[in-house]
Tab-separated table of C-alpha atoms in Angstrom:
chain	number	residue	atom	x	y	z
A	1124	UNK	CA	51.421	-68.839	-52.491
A	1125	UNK	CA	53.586	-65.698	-53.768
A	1126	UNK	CA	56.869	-65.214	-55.763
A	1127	UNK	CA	58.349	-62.501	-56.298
A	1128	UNK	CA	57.858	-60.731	-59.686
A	1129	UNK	CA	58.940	-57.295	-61.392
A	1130	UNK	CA	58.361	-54.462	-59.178
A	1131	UNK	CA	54.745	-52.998	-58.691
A	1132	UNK	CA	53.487	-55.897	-60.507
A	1133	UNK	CA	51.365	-58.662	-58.834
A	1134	UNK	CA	53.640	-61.841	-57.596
A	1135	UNK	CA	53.475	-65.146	-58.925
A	1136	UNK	CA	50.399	-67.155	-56.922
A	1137	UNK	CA	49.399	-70.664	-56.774
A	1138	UNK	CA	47.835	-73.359	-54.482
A	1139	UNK	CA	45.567	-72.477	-51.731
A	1140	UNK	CA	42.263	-72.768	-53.588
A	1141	UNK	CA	40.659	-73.918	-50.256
A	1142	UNK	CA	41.551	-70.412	-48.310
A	1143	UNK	CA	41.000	-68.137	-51.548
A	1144	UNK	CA	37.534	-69.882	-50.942
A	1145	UNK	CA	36.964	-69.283	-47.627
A	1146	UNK	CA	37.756	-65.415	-47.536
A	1147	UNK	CA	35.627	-65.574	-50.709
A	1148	UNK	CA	32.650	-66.815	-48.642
A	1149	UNK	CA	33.366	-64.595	-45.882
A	1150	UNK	CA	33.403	-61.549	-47.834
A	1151	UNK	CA	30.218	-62.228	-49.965
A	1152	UNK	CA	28.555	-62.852	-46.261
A	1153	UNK	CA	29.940	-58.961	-44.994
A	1154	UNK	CA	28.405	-57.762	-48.648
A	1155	UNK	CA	25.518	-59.346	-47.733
A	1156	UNK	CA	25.532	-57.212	-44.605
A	1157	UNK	CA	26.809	-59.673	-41.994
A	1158	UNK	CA	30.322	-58.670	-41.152
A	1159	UNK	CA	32.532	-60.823	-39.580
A	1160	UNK	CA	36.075	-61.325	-38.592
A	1161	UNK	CA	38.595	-63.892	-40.129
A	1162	UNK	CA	42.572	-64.582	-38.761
A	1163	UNK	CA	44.966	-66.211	-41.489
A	1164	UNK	CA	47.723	-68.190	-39.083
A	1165	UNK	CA	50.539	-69.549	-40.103
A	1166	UNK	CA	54.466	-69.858	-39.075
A	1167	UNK	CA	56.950	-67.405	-41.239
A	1168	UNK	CA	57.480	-68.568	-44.915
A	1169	UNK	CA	53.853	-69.767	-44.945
A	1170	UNK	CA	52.510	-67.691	-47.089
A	1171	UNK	CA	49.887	-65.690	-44.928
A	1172	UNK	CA	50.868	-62.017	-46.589
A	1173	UNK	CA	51.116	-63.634	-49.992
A	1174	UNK	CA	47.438	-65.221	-49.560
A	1175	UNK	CA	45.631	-61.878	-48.206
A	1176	UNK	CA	46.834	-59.876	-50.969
A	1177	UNK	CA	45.967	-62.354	-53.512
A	1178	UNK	CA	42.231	-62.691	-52.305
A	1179	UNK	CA	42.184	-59.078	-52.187
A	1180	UNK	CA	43.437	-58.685	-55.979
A	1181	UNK	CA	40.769	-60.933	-56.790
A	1182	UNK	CA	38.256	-59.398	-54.944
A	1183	UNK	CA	38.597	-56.066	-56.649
A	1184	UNK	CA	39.179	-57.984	-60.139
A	1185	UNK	CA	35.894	-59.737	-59.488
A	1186	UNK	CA	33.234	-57.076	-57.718
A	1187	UNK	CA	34.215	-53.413	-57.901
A	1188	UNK	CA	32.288	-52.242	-54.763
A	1189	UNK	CA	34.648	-53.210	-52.082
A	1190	UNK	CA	37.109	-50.879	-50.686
A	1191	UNK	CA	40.744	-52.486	-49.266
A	1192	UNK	CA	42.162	-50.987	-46.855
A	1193	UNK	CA	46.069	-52.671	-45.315
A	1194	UNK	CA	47.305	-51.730	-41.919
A	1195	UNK	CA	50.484	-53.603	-41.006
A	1196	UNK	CA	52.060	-54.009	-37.510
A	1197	UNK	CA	55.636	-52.736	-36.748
A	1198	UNK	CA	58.195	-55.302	-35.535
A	1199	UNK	CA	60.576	-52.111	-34.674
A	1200	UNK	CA	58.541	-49.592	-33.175
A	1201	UNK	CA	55.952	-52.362	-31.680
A	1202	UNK	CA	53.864	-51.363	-28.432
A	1203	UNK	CA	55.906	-48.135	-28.710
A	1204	UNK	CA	53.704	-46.668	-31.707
A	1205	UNK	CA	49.666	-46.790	-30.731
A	1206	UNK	CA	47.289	-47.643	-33.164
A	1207	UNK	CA	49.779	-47.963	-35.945
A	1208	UNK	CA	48.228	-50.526	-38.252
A	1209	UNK	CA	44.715	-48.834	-38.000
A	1210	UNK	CA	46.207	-45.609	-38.717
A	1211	UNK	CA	47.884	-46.731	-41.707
A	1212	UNK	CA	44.279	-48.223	-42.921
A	1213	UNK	CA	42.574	-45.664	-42.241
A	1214	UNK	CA	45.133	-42.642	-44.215
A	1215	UNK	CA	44.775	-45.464	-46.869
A	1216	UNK	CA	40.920	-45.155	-47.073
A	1217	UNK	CA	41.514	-41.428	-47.375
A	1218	UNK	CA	44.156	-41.581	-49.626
A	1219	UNK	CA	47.224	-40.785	-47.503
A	1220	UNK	CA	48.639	-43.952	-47.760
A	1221	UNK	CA	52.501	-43.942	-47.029
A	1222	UNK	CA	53.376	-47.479	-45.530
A	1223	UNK	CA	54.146	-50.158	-48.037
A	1224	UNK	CA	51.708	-52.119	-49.199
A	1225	UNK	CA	51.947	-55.677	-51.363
A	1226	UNK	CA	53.169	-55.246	-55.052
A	1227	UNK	CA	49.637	-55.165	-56.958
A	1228	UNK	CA	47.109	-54.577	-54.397
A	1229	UNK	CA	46.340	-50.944	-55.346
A	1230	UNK	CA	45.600	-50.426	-58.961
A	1231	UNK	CA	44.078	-47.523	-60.861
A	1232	UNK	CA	40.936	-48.931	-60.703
A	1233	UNK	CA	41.237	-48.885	-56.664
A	1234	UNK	CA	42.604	-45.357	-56.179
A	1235	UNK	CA	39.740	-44.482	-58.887
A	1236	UNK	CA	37.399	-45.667	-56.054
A	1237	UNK	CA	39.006	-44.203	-53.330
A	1238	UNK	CA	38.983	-40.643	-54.739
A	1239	UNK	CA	35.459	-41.534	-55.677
A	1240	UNK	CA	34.591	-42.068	-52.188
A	1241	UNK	CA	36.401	-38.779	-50.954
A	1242	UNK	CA	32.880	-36.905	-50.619
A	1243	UNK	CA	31.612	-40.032	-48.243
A	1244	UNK	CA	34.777	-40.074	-46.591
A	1245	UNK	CA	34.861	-36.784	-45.647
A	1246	UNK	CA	31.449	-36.253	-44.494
A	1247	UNK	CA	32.203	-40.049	-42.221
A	1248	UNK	CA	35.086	-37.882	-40.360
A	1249	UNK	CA	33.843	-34.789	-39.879
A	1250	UNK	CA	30.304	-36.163	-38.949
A	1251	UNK	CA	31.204	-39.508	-37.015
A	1252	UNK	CA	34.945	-39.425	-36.641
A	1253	UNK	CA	36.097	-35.671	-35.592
A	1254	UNK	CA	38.603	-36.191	-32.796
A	1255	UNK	CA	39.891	-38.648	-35.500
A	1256	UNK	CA	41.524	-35.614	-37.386
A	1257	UNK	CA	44.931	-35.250	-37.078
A	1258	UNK	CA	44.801	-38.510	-34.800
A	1259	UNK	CA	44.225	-41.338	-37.142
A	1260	UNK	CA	44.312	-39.161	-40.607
A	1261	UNK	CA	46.321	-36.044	-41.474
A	1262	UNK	CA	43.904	-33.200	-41.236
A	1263	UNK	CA	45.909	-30.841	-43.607
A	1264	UNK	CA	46.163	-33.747	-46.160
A	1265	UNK	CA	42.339	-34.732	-46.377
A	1266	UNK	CA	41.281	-30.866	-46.673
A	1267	UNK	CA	44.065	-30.244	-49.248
A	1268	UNK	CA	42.173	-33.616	-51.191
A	1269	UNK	CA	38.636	-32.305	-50.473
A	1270	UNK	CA	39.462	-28.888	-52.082
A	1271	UNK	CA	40.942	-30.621	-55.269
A	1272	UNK	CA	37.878	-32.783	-55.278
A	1273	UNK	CA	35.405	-30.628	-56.527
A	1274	UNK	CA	32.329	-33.521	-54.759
A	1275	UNK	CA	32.878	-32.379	-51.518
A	1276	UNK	CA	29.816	-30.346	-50.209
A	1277	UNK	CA	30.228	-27.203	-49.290
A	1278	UNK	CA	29.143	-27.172	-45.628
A	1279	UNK	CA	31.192	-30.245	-45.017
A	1280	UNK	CA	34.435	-28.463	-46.486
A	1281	UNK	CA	33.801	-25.609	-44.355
A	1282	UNK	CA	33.267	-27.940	-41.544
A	1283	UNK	CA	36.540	-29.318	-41.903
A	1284	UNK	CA	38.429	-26.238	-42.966
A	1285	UNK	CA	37.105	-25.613	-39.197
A	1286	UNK	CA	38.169	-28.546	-37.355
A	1287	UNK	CA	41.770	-28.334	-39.288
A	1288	UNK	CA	42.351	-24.780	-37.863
A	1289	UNK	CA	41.221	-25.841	-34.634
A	1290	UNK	CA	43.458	-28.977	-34.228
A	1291	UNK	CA	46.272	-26.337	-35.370
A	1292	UNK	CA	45.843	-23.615	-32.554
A	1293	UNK	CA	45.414	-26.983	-29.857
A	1294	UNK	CA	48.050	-28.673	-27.663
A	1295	UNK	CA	48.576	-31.429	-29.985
A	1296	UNK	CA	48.236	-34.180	-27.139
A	1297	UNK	CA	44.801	-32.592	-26.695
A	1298	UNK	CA	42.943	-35.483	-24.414
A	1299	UNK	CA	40.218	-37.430	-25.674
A	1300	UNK	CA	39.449	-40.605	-23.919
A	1301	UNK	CA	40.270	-43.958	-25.805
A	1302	UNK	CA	36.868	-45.260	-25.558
A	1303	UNK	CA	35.096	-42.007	-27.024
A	1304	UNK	CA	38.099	-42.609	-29.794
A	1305	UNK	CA	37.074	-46.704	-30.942
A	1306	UNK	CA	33.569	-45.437	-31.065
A	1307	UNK	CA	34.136	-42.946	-33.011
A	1308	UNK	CA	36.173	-45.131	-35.640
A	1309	UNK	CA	33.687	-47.736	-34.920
A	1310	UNK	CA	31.039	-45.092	-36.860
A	1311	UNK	CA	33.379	-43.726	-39.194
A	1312	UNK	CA	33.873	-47.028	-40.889
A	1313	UNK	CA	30.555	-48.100	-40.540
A	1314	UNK	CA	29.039	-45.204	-42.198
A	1315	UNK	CA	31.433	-45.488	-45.183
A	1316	UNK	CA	30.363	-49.673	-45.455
A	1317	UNK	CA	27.085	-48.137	-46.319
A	1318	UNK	CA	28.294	-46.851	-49.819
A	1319	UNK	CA	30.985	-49.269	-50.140
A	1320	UNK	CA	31.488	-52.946	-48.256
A	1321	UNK	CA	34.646	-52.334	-47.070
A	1322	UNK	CA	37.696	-55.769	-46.401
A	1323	UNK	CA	39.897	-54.953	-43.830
A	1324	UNK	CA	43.434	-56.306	-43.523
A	1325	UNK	CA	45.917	-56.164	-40.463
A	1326	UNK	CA	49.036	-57.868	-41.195
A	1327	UNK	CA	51.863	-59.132	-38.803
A	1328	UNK	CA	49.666	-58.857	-35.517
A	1329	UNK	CA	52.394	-60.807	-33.687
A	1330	UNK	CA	53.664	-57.533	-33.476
A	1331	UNK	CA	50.634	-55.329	-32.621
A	1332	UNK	CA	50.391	-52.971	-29.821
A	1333	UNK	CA	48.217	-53.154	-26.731
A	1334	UNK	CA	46.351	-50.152	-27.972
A	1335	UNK	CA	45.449	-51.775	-31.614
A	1336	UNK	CA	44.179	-54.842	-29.846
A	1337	UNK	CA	41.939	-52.833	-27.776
A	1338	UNK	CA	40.538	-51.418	-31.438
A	1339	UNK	CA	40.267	-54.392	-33.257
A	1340	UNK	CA	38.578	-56.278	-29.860
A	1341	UNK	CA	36.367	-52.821	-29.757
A	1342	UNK	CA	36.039	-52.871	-33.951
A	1343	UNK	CA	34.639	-56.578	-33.873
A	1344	UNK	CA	32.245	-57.001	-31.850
A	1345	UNK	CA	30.133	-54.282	-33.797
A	1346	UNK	CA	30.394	-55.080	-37.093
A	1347	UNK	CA	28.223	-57.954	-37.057
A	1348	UNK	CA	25.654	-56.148	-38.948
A	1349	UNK	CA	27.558	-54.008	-41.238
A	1350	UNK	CA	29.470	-54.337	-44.462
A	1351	UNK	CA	32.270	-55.439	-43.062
A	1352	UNK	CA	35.107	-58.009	-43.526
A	1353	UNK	CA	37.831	-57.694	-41.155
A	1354	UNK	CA	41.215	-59.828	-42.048
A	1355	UNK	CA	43.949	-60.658	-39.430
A	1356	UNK	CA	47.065	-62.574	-39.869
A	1357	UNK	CA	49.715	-63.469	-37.365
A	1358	UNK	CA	52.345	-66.361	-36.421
A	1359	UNK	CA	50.950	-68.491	-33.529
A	1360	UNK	CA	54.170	-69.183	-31.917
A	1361	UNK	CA	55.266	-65.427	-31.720
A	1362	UNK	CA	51.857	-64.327	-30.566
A	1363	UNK	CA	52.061	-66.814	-27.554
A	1364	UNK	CA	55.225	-65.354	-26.509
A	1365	UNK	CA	55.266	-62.918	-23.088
A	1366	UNK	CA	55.878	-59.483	-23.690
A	1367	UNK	CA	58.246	-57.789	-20.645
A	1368	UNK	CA	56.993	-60.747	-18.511
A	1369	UNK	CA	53.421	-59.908	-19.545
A	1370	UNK	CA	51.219	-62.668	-21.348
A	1371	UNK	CA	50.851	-61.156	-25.026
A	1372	UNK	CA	47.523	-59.906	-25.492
A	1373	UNK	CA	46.261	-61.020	-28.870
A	1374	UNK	CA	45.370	-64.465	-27.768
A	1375	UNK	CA	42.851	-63.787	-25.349
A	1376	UNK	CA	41.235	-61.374	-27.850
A	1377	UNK	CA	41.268	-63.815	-30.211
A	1378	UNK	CA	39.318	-66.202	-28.173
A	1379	UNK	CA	36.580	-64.231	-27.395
A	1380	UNK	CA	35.947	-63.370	-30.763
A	1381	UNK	CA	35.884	-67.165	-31.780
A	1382	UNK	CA	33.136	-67.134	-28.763
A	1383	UNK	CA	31.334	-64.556	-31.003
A	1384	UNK	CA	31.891	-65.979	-34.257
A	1385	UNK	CA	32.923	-69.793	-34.018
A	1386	UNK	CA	35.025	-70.798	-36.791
A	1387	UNK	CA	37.163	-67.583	-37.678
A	1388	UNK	CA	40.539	-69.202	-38.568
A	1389	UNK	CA	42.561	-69.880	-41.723
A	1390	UNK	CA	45.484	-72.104	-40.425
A	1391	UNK	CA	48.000	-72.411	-43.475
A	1392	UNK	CA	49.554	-75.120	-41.551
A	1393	UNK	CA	47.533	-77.492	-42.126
A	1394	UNK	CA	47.677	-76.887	-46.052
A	1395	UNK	CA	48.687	-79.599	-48.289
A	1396	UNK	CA	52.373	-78.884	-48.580
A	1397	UNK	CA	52.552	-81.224	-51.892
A	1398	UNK	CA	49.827	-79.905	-53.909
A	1399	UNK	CA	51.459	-76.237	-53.357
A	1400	UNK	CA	55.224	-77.855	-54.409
A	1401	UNK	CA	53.522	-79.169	-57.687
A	1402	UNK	CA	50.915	-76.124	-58.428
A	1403	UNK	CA	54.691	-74.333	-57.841
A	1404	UNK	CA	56.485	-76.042	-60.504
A	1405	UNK	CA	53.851	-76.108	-63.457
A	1406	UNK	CA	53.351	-72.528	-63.030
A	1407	UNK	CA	56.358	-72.776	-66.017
A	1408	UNK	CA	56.586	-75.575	-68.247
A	1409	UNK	CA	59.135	-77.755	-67.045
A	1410	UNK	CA	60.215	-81.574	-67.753
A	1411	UNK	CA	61.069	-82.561	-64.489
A	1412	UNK	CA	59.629	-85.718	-62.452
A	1413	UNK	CA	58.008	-87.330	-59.853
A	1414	UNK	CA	61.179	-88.144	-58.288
A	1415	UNK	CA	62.561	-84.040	-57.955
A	1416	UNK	CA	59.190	-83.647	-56.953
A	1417	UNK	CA	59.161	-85.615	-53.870
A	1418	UNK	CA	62.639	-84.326	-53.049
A	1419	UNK	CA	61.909	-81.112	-53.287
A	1420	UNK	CA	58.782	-81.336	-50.925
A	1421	UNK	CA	60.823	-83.621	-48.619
A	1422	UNK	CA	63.665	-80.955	-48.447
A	1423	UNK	CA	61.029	-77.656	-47.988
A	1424	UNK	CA	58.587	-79.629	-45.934
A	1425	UNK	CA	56.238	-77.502	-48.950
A	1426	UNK	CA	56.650	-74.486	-46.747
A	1427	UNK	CA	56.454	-71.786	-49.679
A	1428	UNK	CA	58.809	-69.442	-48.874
A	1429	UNK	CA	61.807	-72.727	-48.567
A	1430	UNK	CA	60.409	-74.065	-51.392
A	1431	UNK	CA	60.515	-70.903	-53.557
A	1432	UNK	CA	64.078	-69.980	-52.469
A	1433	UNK	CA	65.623	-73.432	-53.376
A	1434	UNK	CA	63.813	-73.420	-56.897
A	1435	UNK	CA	64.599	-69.792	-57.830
A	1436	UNK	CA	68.142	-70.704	-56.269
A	1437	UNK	CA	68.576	-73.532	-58.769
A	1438	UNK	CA	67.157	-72.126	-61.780
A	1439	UNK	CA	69.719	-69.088	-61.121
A	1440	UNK	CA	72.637	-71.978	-60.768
């Protein structure tokens, strides 16, 4: 799993072969046109982060037609900010990214693509995805991007030159009904997986709010036959926790979907914890044995994050 490296640069990576492959089969099934859904578990220090954004560097390094998109969930803000980690994938798809995302997941390469995609992007909102302006995407950003463009058609700039001044002259908690809102994203995203397959990634769900698991519920059960992959990762133990005396509500989600899908999890738990500790070590040329090996892995119990923390801590000493 991931170390950390120099700053915007891609972390260190080993081990998990087995997982890499599995995402790597689920995504050439979505390209295929078969969309699915796919949850990464794992406790913290397991490496669930470290292991999405590696399969999606390799993704992009391998095929150039998929379009990433991260959303992560909020420990602070929590069910106090609605939608948050599909907002922050969707401003990403249009270019307005502003929440961190891992070191090395967007290169040029991917924002080339993404401003490539502005034209499709643009007609997907104001077409499909309206009430989705100034909701879910900043509607003064995306016209300001569609007017440096040059690809955008006419019609559809003036359409959203349109729907910018209107959201502007509105009560900004102008009502649209939540359902009318998930179908609308629903469209949005499957009209741009016709020009590009499009992976998905929702990080931290532990700490998602009751609004995002209503989209991602609404999200998954129609993108069975679209170009769709749609990642989620989140600790097991946290998301079985109650929430103000209320059951948390991923994990009934999360069932149902297995219903729909069957096998739809990536448990990093169950990894080998010894194969990571020695793919960890040979990484560098080193001399040391069998013996620091096995102690190592005995002390760490091969959970990455330990086990990366005491090595870095004794080559530092």
């Amino acid at each position: 799993t991931g170390a950390a490296s120099a700053a915007g640069e891609p972390p260190l990576f080993v081990g998990r072969e087995k997982e890499l492959e599995a995402l790597s089969r689920a995504l050439a099934g979505a390209v295929a046109g078969r969309g699915c859904v796919r949850f990464v578990t794992g406790e913290p220090g397991s490496g669930k982060t470290a292991l999405l954004a590696a399969f999606a560097r390799r993704a992009l390094a391998d095929d150039p037609r998929p379009l990433v998109a991260w959303g992560q969930c909020n420990a602070f803000t929590g069910q106090g900010d609605p939608y948050f980690p599909f907002l922050t994938l969707a401003r990403m798809i249009c270019g307005q990214a502003e929440a961190p995302v891992p070191a090395g997941l967007i290169g040029q390469a991917h924002a080339r693509q993404v401003w490539g995609s502005l034209p499709a992007t643009v007609d997907a909102f104001v077409d499909r995805g309206p009430d989705l302006i100034d909701r879910f995407v900043s509607g003064r950003d995306l016209l300001r991007l569609a007017r440096l463009h040059g690809g955008v058609r006419p019609d559809r700039l003036g359409r959203l030159e349109s729907l910018v001044a209107q959201r502007a002259q509105q009560p900004p908690q102008r009502s649209v009904r939540q359902a009318a809102l998930f179908e609308q994203f629903s469209r949005v995203l499957s009209a741009l997986a016709q020009r590009h397959p499009l992976v998905l990634i929702v990080d931290d769900m532990q700490w998602i709010d009751p609004g995002s698991v209503d989209l991602l519920f609404h999200l998954a059960r129609r993108i069975g036959g679209t170009r769709i992959l749609l990642l989620g990762a989140y600790r097991p133990h946290d998301a079985a926790l109650q929430r103000e005396g209320e059951p948390h509500p991923l994990p009934d989600v999360v069932g149902e979907l297995q219903r729909d899908y069957g096998d739809i999890f990536i448990d990093l738990m169950e990894s080998e914890g010894e194969a990571f500790v020695e793919a960890l070590i040979d990484s560098e040329p080193n001399e040391l044995d069998h013996g620091f090996r096995a102690l190592l892995h005995r002390h760490t119990a091969g959970n990455p994050l330990f086990t990366i923390e005491l090595l870095r801590a004794m080559q530092l000493r």
